[in-house]
Amino acid sequence: MPPRKKKDTKPKPLKAILWESADQLRGTLDAAEYKHFVLGLVFLKYVSVAMTEKRAQLEEGLRDGSILASLGLEGAASEELIAQTVEDRRQYTGAGLFYVPPTARWEVVMERARGTLEGQSLGEVINDAMDTIEKVNPALRGTLPQEYNSPRVNETTLAGLVKLLDRLEFQAQVGEDGKRIGARDLMGEVYEYFLAQFALAEGRKGGEFFTPESIVRLLVEMLEPQEGERVLDPACGSGGMFVQTEKFIELHEGNRFNVSVYGQERNLTTWRLAKMNLAIHGIEANLGEEPADSFHDDQHAGLKADVVLANPPFNISNWGGERLGMDPRWTYGAPPLGNANFAWIQLMVNKLRPGGRAGIVLANGSMSGKSGGEGDIRQRMVEDDLVACMVALPAQLFRSTGIPACLWFLVEGKGKQHAEWVKGRAGELLFIDASGLGQMVDRTLRELSTADIERVASTFRAWRGAEGAAYEDVPGFCRSASLEEVQGNDFTLTPGRYVGAAEAVEDPDAESAEARVERLTKELFVHFEEAGRLEAAVREQVGRL
């Protein structure tokens, strides 16, 4: 009998494991529930791994004496001191990590999944772990799922899922200085994956829940949030905007802890997801007391932000506009009841401090539509010199919707003295047509590259006077237009109408038109002669039959 092959234990890519996890749950949970069930387990393993890494670092430093030496003491720590220190919650929270009590760690869950731990069922062990982590980490209270003891998921299926997720590997979470290092947007990645795979089960809600990273990066690069500023996302989804804001500030040598983050999300599960995601990244954010609709239950009443950025759901009709009437937020006119696009824009403008700036992802129809008074609202916004820049995005950037999208960039008081962020551009709008940028990463999805993002962002920076180089119009790509020109175009803000066609690049070695005609004529006569020869040969063969 041939020897049995060893089971492959090499780590698998994240997406491969997530796909297998969905296979484990098929027939047990609805497709729309997969991600919520798996997310909690991924989070539990993630925080356990980070703590284990920090714990090992503490043990090593205490045993070799380096930690005591840094305190002016000599020698190695005693076993008693080591045991106390590695279970001191402050050692972890002070490093930007979560403290996970012994009974709540991934290792305990794995023991129960393998059947080497007696007592509670696996579902009960996981629920208790989630509850325990919430109690010792206030930032997570009311966030983690605790539905693992459901009769719909049997013990064998749940154990198989836990064993599968045990194969996930994460990047290092602790630097040489003992502090948390930049985490990747893990929760966002997991959530996006499930949205992409099961979009049909959830319904295609354009732009909702998760914004592709390249779009978020472009928004943040163009808005340039700085430390000390207030940042708001009134439709925050999984919190990806805040993650990129943190990364931008760190990249530009700012203090990510010196920024105030405010968000709001109406869906309970997504609100919890955002809290998990931000907690992983060590971002302290005010997401309101509870999940709530930004139109009808503003969790940040009175807030005026320096930066507002959002990807609200496109073209929603059931937003309850009939209950708001002439809301004071409708500065430029009551938005149509059948489409919330201009309600979102005006809500965000209302949240800007004097001179504040906003970036919003919306469906392309917002640039030219006139139904329900949209054209009148857009006209008043342009006439008030609120609109700074319009960017047309490429198609296929979203997995969950094929709706083409654009970016609106607004600056409160652009033509006034307090709008220092945009210098000397009163009465002008910048139009950028980025629809030809990006590369297909698979059959259905396009992404903007780092070079694409930098090209658009640097063009905007130059236009608003923040770059060393002077701004110049580029036919087919960007153009600065006056309010009078926009008025002449009936206040349509589609970039393609303004940027024109790209200039043809002349090749000095190219064949002249006359030479090309002469060459092609000669080739045509050669083909005629060849056709005549073949016709004669065919006639001869047919005549012999």
Coordinates of C-alpha atoms in Angstrom, one line a residue:
M1 CA 0.0 0.0 0.0
P2 CA 1.5 3.3 -1.0
P3 CA 2.3 5.7 1.8
R4 CA -0.4 8.3 2.6
K5 CA 0.4 11.7 1.4
K6 CA 1.0 14.3 4.1
K7 CA -1.8 16.9 4.4
D8 CA -0.8 20.2 3.0
T9 CA -0.3 22.6 5.9
K10 CA 1.1 25.6 4.0
P11 CA -0.8 28.8 4.7
K12 CA -3.4 29.6 2.1
P13 CA -4.2 33.1 0.7
L14 CA -6.9 35.0 2.6
K15 CA -9.4 34.8 -0.2
A16 CA -9.0 31.0 -0.7
I17 CA -9.7 30.4 3.0
L18 CA -12.7 32.7 3.0
W19 CA -14.1 30.9 0.0
E20 CA -13.7 27.6 1.8
S21 CA -15.3 29.1 4.9
A22 CA -18.4 30.0 2.8
D23 CA -18.5 26.3 1.6
Q24 CA -18.5 25.2 5.2
L25 CA -21.6 27.3 5.9
R26 CA -23.6 26.7 2.7
G27 CA -27.0 25.2 3.5
T28 CA -26.7 26.3 7.1
L29 CA -26.8 30.1 6.9
D30 CA -28.1 32.5 4.2
A31 CA -25.4 33.9 1.9
A32 CA -25.9 37.4 3.3
E33 CA -25.1 36.1 6.8
Y34 CA -21.8 34.4 5.9
K35 CA -19.6 37.4 6.3
H36 CA -21.0 38.5 9.7
F37 CA -20.5 35.0 11.1
V38 CA -17.0 34.7 9.8
L39 CA -15.9 38.3 10.6
G40 CA -16.1 37.8 14.3
L41 CA -13.9 34.7 14.2
V42 CA -11.4 36.5 12.0
F43 CA -11.3 39.4 14.4
L44 CA -10.9 37.0 17.4
K45 CA -7.9 35.3 15.8
Y46 CA -6.4 38.6 14.7
V47 CA -6.4 40.2 18.2
S48 CA -5.2 37.0 19.8
V49 CA -2.2 36.8 17.4
A50 CA -1.3 40.4 18.0
M51 CA -1.4 39.9 21.8
T52 CA 0.7 36.6 21.5
E53 CA 3.3 38.5 19.5
K54 CA 3.5 41.3 22.1
R55 CA 3.5 38.7 24.9
A56 CA 6.5 36.9 23.4
Q57 CA 8.3 40.2 23.0
L58 CA 7.7 41.0 26.7
E59 CA 8.9 37.6 27.9
E60 CA 12.1 37.9 25.8
G61 CA 12.9 41.4 27.1
L62 CA 12.3 40.4 30.7
R63 CA 14.3 37.2 30.5
D64 CA 17.4 38.8 28.8
G65 CA 17.2 41.8 31.1
S66 CA 16.8 44.4 28.3
I67 CA 13.5 45.7 29.7
L68 CA 14.8 46.1 33.2
A69 CA 18.0 47.7 31.9
S70 CA 15.8 50.3 30.2
L71 CA 14.4 51.1 33.6
G72 CA 17.9 51.4 35.2
L73 CA 17.8 48.0 36.8
E74 CA 20.2 45.1 36.4
G75 CA 19.7 41.3 35.8
A76 CA 16.8 39.3 34.5
A77 CA 13.3 39.4 35.8
S78 CA 12.0 36.7 38.1
E79 CA 9.4 34.1 36.9
E80 CA 6.8 35.7 39.2
L81 CA 7.5 39.2 37.7
I82 CA 7.3 37.8 34.2
A83 CA 4.0 36.1 34.9
Q84 CA 2.5 39.3 36.3
T85 CA 3.8 41.5 33.5
V86 CA 2.6 39.5 30.6
E87 CA -0.9 39.5 32.0
D88 CA -0.9 43.2 32.7
R89 CA -3.6 44.8 30.5
R90 CA -1.7 48.1 30.4
Q91 CA 1.2 46.5 28.6
Y92 CA -1.0 45.9 25.6
T93 CA -3.4 48.8 25.6
G94 CA -0.4 51.2 26.1
A95 CA 1.0 49.7 22.9
G96 CA -2.2 50.2 20.9
L97 CA -3.3 46.6 21.2
F98 CA -6.2 44.7 22.8
Y99 CA -5.8 42.7 25.9
V100 CA -7.4 39.3 25.5
P101 CA -8.0 37.4 28.8
P102 CA -6.7 33.8 29.0
T103 CA -10.2 32.2 28.6
A104 CA -11.0 34.3 25.5
R105 CA -7.9 33.5 23.4
W106 CA -8.0 31.8 20.1
E107 CA -6.0 28.9 21.5
V108 CA -8.9 28.1 23.9
V109 CA -11.3 28.1 21.0
M110 CA -9.1 25.8 19.0
E111 CA -8.8 23.4 21.9
R112 CA -12.6 23.1 22.0
A113 CA -12.8 22.8 18.2
R114 CA -10.3 19.8 18.4
G115 CA -12.3 18.2 21.2
T116 CA -9.4 18.5 23.7
L117 CA -11.4 20.8 26.0
E118 CA -14.3 19.5 28.0
G119 CA -17.4 21.5 29.2
Q120 CA -19.2 24.1 27.2
S121 CA -20.1 23.7 23.6
L122 CA -17.9 25.4 21.0
G123 CA -20.6 28.0 20.3
E124 CA -20.8 28.8 24.0
V125 CA -17.0 29.1 24.2
I126 CA -16.9 31.5 21.3
N127 CA -19.8 33.6 22.6
D128 CA -18.1 33.9 26.1
A129 CA -14.8 34.9 24.4
M130 CA -16.5 37.7 22.5
D131 CA -18.3 38.9 25.7
T132 CA -15.2 38.8 27.7
I133 CA -13.1 40.8 25.2
E134 CA -15.9 43.4 25.0
K135 CA -15.9 43.8 28.8
V136 CA -12.1 44.4 29.1
N137 CA -11.9 46.6 26.0
P138 CA -14.5 49.4 26.3
A139 CA -14.0 50.5 22.7
L140 CA -15.5 47.2 21.6
R141 CA -18.6 47.2 23.7
G142 CA -21.7 46.3 21.8
T143 CA -19.6 45.5 18.7
L144 CA -18.7 41.8 18.5
P145 CA -21.1 39.1 17.3
Q146 CA -22.3 36.6 19.8
E147 CA -24.5 34.3 17.8
Y148 CA -22.3 31.2 17.6
N149 CA -24.4 28.9 19.7
S150 CA -27.2 29.0 17.2
P151 CA -29.0 25.7 16.5
R152 CA -28.7 26.5 12.8
V153 CA -24.9 25.8 12.9
N154 CA -24.1 22.4 14.3
E155 CA -20.9 21.7 16.4
T156 CA -19.1 19.8 13.6
T157 CA -19.6 22.6 11.0
L158 CA -18.5 25.3 13.5
A159 CA -15.4 23.2 14.5
G160 CA -14.5 22.8 10.8
L161 CA -14.8 26.5 10.3
V162 CA -12.6 27.4 13.3
K163 CA -9.9 24.9 12.1
L164 CA -10.0 26.4 8.6
L165 CA -9.6 30.0 9.9
D166 CA -6.8 28.9 12.1
R167 CA -4.7 28.7 8.9
L168 CA -5.0 32.5 8.4
E169 CA -1.7 34.2 8.8
F170 CA -1.3 38.0 9.5
Q171 CA 1.5 40.4 9.1
A172 CA 3.6 41.4 12.2
Q173 CA 1.5 43.7 14.5
V174 CA 4.3 44.8 16.9
G175 CA 7.3 46.8 15.9
E176 CA 10.8 46.7 17.5
D177 CA 9.8 49.5 19.8
G178 CA 7.0 47.4 21.2
K179 CA 4.3 49.5 19.7
R180 CA 1.5 48.6 17.3
I181 CA 2.5 49.0 13.7
G182 CA 0.2 49.8 10.8
A183 CA -2.4 47.1 10.3
R184 CA -3.9 46.5 7.0
D185 CA -7.6 47.0 6.4
L186 CA -8.3 43.4 7.3
M187 CA -11.9 43.8 8.2
G188 CA -12.5 45.8 5.1
E189 CA -10.8 43.2 2.9
V190 CA -12.9 40.4 4.4
Y191 CA -16.1 42.4 4.1
E192 CA -15.4 43.4 0.5
Y193 CA -14.7 39.8 -0.4
F194 CA -18.0 38.6 0.8
L195 CA -19.8 41.5 -0.7
A196 CA -18.2 40.7 -4.1
Q197 CA -19.0 37.0 -3.9
F198 CA -22.5 37.3 -2.6
A199 CA -23.7 40.7 -4.1
L200 CA -26.7 39.1 -5.7
A201 CA -27.8 37.6 -2.4
E202 CA -27.7 41.0 -0.8
G203 CA -29.0 43.1 -3.6
R204 CA -26.9 45.5 -5.7
K205 CA -26.9 48.6 -3.6
G206 CA -24.6 51.0 -5.5
G207 CA -21.5 52.0 -3.6
E208 CA -22.9 50.9 -0.2
F209 CA -20.9 49.3 2.6
F210 CA -17.4 49.2 1.2
T211 CA -15.6 51.7 -1.1
P212 CA -12.8 50.3 -3.2
E213 CA -9.4 51.2 -1.7
S214 CA -8.2 53.1 -4.8
I215 CA -11.2 55.4 -4.7
V216 CA -10.7 56.1 -1.0
R217 CA -7.0 56.7 -1.5
L218 CA -7.8 59.2 -4.3
L219 CA -10.3 61.1 -2.1
V220 CA -7.9 61.3 0.8
E221 CA -4.9 62.3 -1.4
M222 CA -7.0 65.2 -2.9
L223 CA -8.5 66.3 0.4
E224 CA -5.2 66.0 2.4
P225 CA -6.5 65.7 6.0
Q226 CA -4.0 67.1 8.5
E227 CA -3.4 66.4 12.2
G228 CA -5.5 68.5 14.4
E229 CA -8.5 68.5 12.0
R230 CA -12.0 67.1 12.4
V231 CA -12.9 64.4 9.9
L232 CA -16.5 63.3 9.3
D233 CA -18.0 60.5 7.2
P234 CA -21.9 60.5 7.6
A235 CA -22.2 57.2 5.7
C236 CA -19.1 55.5 7.0
G237 CA -19.8 51.8 6.1
S238 CA -16.9 49.7 7.3
G239 CA -14.8 52.7 8.2
G240 CA -12.3 52.5 5.3
M241 CA -12.2 56.3 4.8
F242 CA -10.8 56.7 8.3
V243 CA -8.2 54.0 7.8
Q244 CA -6.9 55.8 4.7
T245 CA -7.0 59.1 6.6
E246 CA -4.8 57.6 9.3
K247 CA -2.4 56.2 6.8
F248 CA -2.1 59.6 4.9
I249 CA -1.4 61.5 8.1
E250 CA 1.3 59.0 9.2
L251 CA 2.9 59.0 5.7
H252 CA 3.2 62.8 5.9
E253 CA 4.8 62.5 9.3
G254 CA 1.8 63.8 11.2
N255 CA 0.5 62.4 14.5
R256 CA -2.4 60.1 13.7
F257 CA -3.6 60.3 17.3
N258 CA -4.1 64.1 16.9
V259 CA -7.1 63.9 14.6
S260 CA -10.8 63.8 15.6
V261 CA -12.8 61.2 13.7
Y262 CA -16.6 61.2 13.5
G263 CA -18.8 58.8 11.6
Q264 CA -22.4 57.6 11.3
E265 CA -23.9 54.4 9.9
R266 CA -27.5 53.3 10.0
N267 CA -27.0 49.5 9.6
L268 CA -26.3 47.8 13.0
T269 CA -24.1 45.1 11.6
T270 CA -22.1 47.5 9.5
W271 CA -21.8 49.9 12.4
R272 CA -20.3 47.1 14.5
L273 CA -18.0 46.2 11.6
A274 CA -16.7 49.8 11.5
K275 CA -16.0 49.8 15.2
M276 CA -14.1 46.5 14.8
N277 CA -12.2 47.8 11.9
L278 CA -11.2 51.1 13.6
A279 CA -10.4 49.3 16.8
I280 CA -7.9 47.0 14.9
H281 CA -6.2 50.1 13.6
G282 CA -6.1 51.9 16.9
I283 CA -8.3 54.7 15.7
E284 CA -10.4 56.4 18.3
A285 CA -13.6 57.4 16.5
N286 CA -17.0 58.7 17.6
L287 CA -19.5 56.7 15.6
G288 CA -22.4 58.0 17.7
E289 CA -24.3 56.3 20.5
E290 CA -26.0 53.9 18.2
P291 CA -26.5 53.1 14.5
A292 CA -28.7 55.8 13.0
D293 CA -29.8 57.5 9.8
S294 CA -27.9 60.7 9.2
F295 CA -30.9 62.4 7.6
H296 CA -33.3 61.6 10.5
D297 CA -31.2 61.1 13.6
D298 CA -28.0 63.1 13.4
Q299 CA -25.6 61.7 15.9
H300 CA -23.3 64.7 15.6
A301 CA -25.6 67.6 15.8
G302 CA -23.8 70.9 15.8
L303 CA -20.5 69.4 14.6
K304 CA -18.6 71.5 12.0
A305 CA -15.8 69.5 10.4
D306 CA -12.6 70.5 8.5
V307 CA -12.9 67.5 6.2
V308 CA -16.1 65.6 5.1
L309 CA -15.7 62.6 2.9
A310 CA -18.2 59.9 2.0
N311 CA -19.4 57.3 -0.4
P312 CA -23.2 57.4 0.3
P313 CA -25.5 54.8 -1.4
F314 CA -26.2 55.9 -4.9
N315 CA -29.6 57.1 -6.1
I316 CA -31.6 55.8 -3.1
S317 CA -35.4 56.6 -3.3
N318 CA -36.6 55.5 0.1
W319 CA -34.6 58.0 2.2
G320 CA -37.7 59.5 3.9
G321 CA -37.4 63.0 2.4
E322 CA -41.1 63.5 2.7
R323 CA -40.7 63.7 6.5
L324 CA -38.1 66.5 6.3
G325 CA -39.9 69.1 4.2
M326 CA -37.8 72.3 4.0
D327 CA -35.1 71.1 6.3
P328 CA -32.6 73.9 7.2
R329 CA -29.9 71.8 5.7
W330 CA -31.4 72.3 2.2
T331 CA -29.5 75.5 1.6
Y332 CA -29.7 75.2 -2.2
G333 CA -33.2 73.8 -2.5
A334 CA -35.3 70.8 -1.4
P335 CA -33.9 67.6 -3.0
P336 CA -36.2 65.3 -5.0
L337 CA -38.0 62.7 -2.9
G338 CA -37.1 60.0 -5.4
N339 CA -33.3 60.5 -5.2
A340 CA -31.2 61.3 -2.2
N341 CA -28.0 62.4 -4.1
F342 CA -28.5 66.1 -3.6
A343 CA -29.7 65.5 0.0
W344 CA -26.4 63.9 0.7
I345 CA -24.4 66.7 -0.9
Q346 CA -26.3 69.4 1.1
L347 CA -26.1 67.4 4.4
M348 CA -22.3 67.3 4.0
V349 CA -22.1 71.0 3.1
N350 CA -24.0 71.8 6.2
K351 CA -21.4 70.0 8.2
L352 CA -18.4 72.0 6.9
R353 CA -16.8 74.7 9.0
P354 CA -15.9 78.0 7.2
G355 CA -13.3 77.1 4.6
G356 CA -13.9 73.4 5.1
R357 CA -13.7 70.9 2.3
A358 CA -15.6 67.8 1.2
G359 CA -15.1 64.9 -1.2
I360 CA -18.2 62.8 -2.2
V361 CA -18.6 59.7 -4.4
L362 CA -21.8 59.9 -6.4
A363 CA -23.5 58.4 -9.5
N364 CA -22.7 60.1 -12.8
G365 CA -26.3 61.3 -13.1
S366 CA -25.7 63.8 -10.3
M367 CA -23.5 65.9 -12.8
S368 CA -26.2 66.5 -15.4
G369 CA -29.6 65.3 -14.2
K370 CA -32.5 67.8 -13.9
S371 CA -35.4 65.7 -12.6
G372 CA -37.1 66.8 -9.4
G373 CA -35.2 70.1 -9.3
E374 CA -31.7 68.6 -9.3
G375 CA -30.6 71.0 -12.0
D376 CA -31.7 74.0 -10.0
I377 CA -29.8 72.9 -6.9
R378 CA -26.7 72.2 -8.9
Q379 CA -27.0 75.7 -10.5
R380 CA -27.2 77.4 -7.1
M381 CA -24.2 75.5 -5.8
V382 CA -22.1 76.5 -8.8
E383 CA -23.3 80.1 -8.6
D384 CA -22.3 80.2 -4.9
D385 CA -18.8 79.1 -6.0
L386 CA -19.0 76.0 -3.8
V387 CA -17.8 73.4 -6.4
A388 CA -14.0 73.2 -6.7
C389 CA -13.4 70.1 -8.8
M390 CA -15.3 67.3 -10.6
V391 CA -13.6 64.0 -11.5
A392 CA -15.1 61.5 -13.9
L393 CA -14.1 58.0 -12.7
P394 CA -13.4 54.9 -14.9
A395 CA -16.1 52.2 -15.2
Q396 CA -15.9 48.9 -13.3
L397 CA -14.3 50.2 -10.1
F398 CA -17.1 48.7 -7.9
R399 CA -17.7 45.0 -7.7
S400 CA -21.2 45.5 -6.3
T401 CA -22.6 47.8 -8.9
G402 CA -22.0 48.7 -12.6
I403 CA -23.2 52.3 -12.0
P404 CA -20.6 54.7 -13.3
A405 CA -19.4 57.2 -10.6
C406 CA -17.8 60.6 -10.2
L407 CA -16.2 62.6 -7.4
W408 CA -17.4 66.0 -6.2
F409 CA -14.9 68.2 -4.4
L410 CA -16.5 71.2 -2.5
V411 CA -14.8 74.0 -0.6
E412 CA -17.0 76.2 1.6
G413 CA -16.5 79.8 0.7
K414 CA -14.1 79.1 -2.2
G415 CA -14.4 82.7 -3.4
K416 CA -14.0 84.3 0.0
Q417 CA -11.1 85.2 2.2
H418 CA -11.3 82.3 4.6
A419 CA -10.9 79.7 1.9
E420 CA -7.1 79.5 2.1
W421 CA -7.1 75.9 0.9
V422 CA -7.9 77.1 -2.6
K423 CA -5.9 80.1 -3.7
G424 CA -6.9 82.5 -6.5
R425 CA -9.5 80.2 -8.0
A426 CA -12.6 82.2 -7.2
G427 CA -15.1 81.8 -10.1
E428 CA -13.4 78.7 -11.6
L429 CA -14.0 75.0 -11.5
L430 CA -11.5 72.2 -12.3
F431 CA -12.7 69.4 -14.5
I432 CA -10.7 66.1 -14.6
D433 CA -11.6 63.2 -16.9
A434 CA -10.0 60.2 -15.3
S435 CA -12.4 57.8 -17.1
G436 CA -9.5 56.4 -19.2
L437 CA -7.3 55.6 -16.3
G438 CA -7.0 52.3 -14.3
Q439 CA -6.1 48.7 -15.1
M440 CA -8.3 45.6 -15.1
V441 CA -7.3 43.3 -12.3
D442 CA -9.7 40.6 -13.4
R443 CA -12.5 40.1 -15.9
T444 CA -14.9 42.5 -14.1
L445 CA -12.9 44.8 -11.8
R446 CA -10.7 47.8 -12.6
E447 CA -8.3 49.5 -10.1
L448 CA -6.6 52.9 -10.2
S449 CA -2.8 52.5 -9.8
T450 CA -0.7 54.6 -7.5
A451 CA 0.5 56.5 -10.6
D452 CA -3.1 57.2 -11.6
I453 CA -4.0 58.5 -8.2
E454 CA -0.9 60.7 -8.1
R455 CA -1.6 62.1 -11.5
V456 CA -5.2 63.2 -10.6
A457 CA -4.2 64.4 -7.1
S458 CA -1.2 66.4 -8.2
T459 CA -3.2 68.1 -10.9
F460 CA -5.7 69.2 -8.3
R461 CA -2.9 70.4 -6.0
A462 CA -1.3 72.4 -8.7
W463 CA -4.7 74.0 -9.7
R464 CA -5.4 75.1 -6.1
G465 CA -1.9 76.6 -5.7
A466 CA -0.4 73.9 -3.4
E467 CA 2.2 72.5 -5.9
G468 CA 5.5 74.1 -6.9
A469 CA 4.6 73.6 -10.6
A470 CA 2.1 75.8 -12.2
Y471 CA -1.2 74.3 -13.4
E472 CA -1.8 73.8 -17.1
D473 CA -4.8 72.5 -19.0
V474 CA -4.2 69.1 -20.7
P475 CA -6.6 68.5 -23.6
G476 CA -8.6 65.3 -23.0
F477 CA -7.7 65.2 -19.3
C478 CA -8.1 68.4 -17.3
R479 CA -9.4 72.0 -17.8
S480 CA -10.1 74.9 -15.6
A481 CA -13.4 76.5 -16.6
S482 CA -15.0 79.8 -15.6
L483 CA -18.5 80.0 -14.0
E484 CA -19.6 81.8 -17.2
E485 CA -18.6 78.8 -19.3
V486 CA -20.4 76.4 -17.0
Q487 CA -23.5 78.6 -17.2
G488 CA -23.2 78.4 -21.0
N489 CA -23.4 74.6 -20.6
D490 CA -26.6 74.9 -18.6
F491 CA -24.6 74.1 -15.4
T492 CA -23.8 70.5 -16.5
L493 CA -20.7 69.4 -14.6
T494 CA -19.6 66.4 -16.8
P495 CA -15.8 66.7 -17.3
G496 CA -16.0 65.3 -20.8
R497 CA -17.9 68.4 -21.9
Y498 CA -15.0 70.7 -20.9
V499 CA -11.7 68.9 -21.3
G500 CA -12.1 68.2 -25.1
A501 CA -10.2 65.6 -27.0
A502 CA -6.6 64.6 -26.4
E503 CA -4.1 66.1 -28.8
A504 CA -2.8 63.6 -31.3
V505 CA 0.9 63.0 -30.9
E506 CA 2.7 63.3 -34.2
D507 CA 5.3 60.7 -35.1
P508 CA 8.3 62.3 -36.9
D509 CA 9.0 59.0 -38.6
A510 CA 5.4 58.4 -39.6
E511 CA 4.5 57.8 -43.3
S512 CA 3.1 60.8 -45.2
A513 CA -0.5 60.6 -46.5
E514 CA 0.6 60.7 -50.1
A515 CA 3.2 58.0 -49.7
R516 CA 0.7 55.8 -47.9
V517 CA -1.9 56.2 -50.7
E518 CA 0.7 55.3 -53.3
R519 CA 1.9 52.2 -51.3
L520 CA -1.6 50.9 -50.6
T521 CA -2.6 51.4 -54.3
K522 CA 0.4 49.2 -55.4
E523 CA -0.6 46.6 -52.8
L524 CA -4.2 46.6 -54.1
F525 CA -3.2 46.0 -57.7
V526 CA -0.9 43.1 -56.5
H527 CA -3.9 41.6 -54.8
F528 CA -6.0 42.0 -58.0
E529 CA -3.4 40.1 -60.0
E530 CA -3.2 37.3 -57.4
A531 CA -7.0 37.1 -57.4
G532 CA -7.1 36.8 -61.2
R533 CA -4.4 34.0 -61.1
L534 CA -6.4 32.1 -58.5
E535 CA -9.6 32.5 -60.5
A536 CA -8.0 31.1 -63.6
A537 CA -6.6 28.1 -61.7
V538 CA -10.0 27.3 -60.2
R539 CA -11.7 27.5 -63.7
E540 CA -9.1 25.1 -65.1
Q541 CA -9.7 22.6 -62.3
V542 CA -13.5 22.8 -62.7
G543 CA -13.2 22.3 -66.5
R544 CA -11.5 18.9 -65.9
L545 CA -14.3 17.5 -63.8

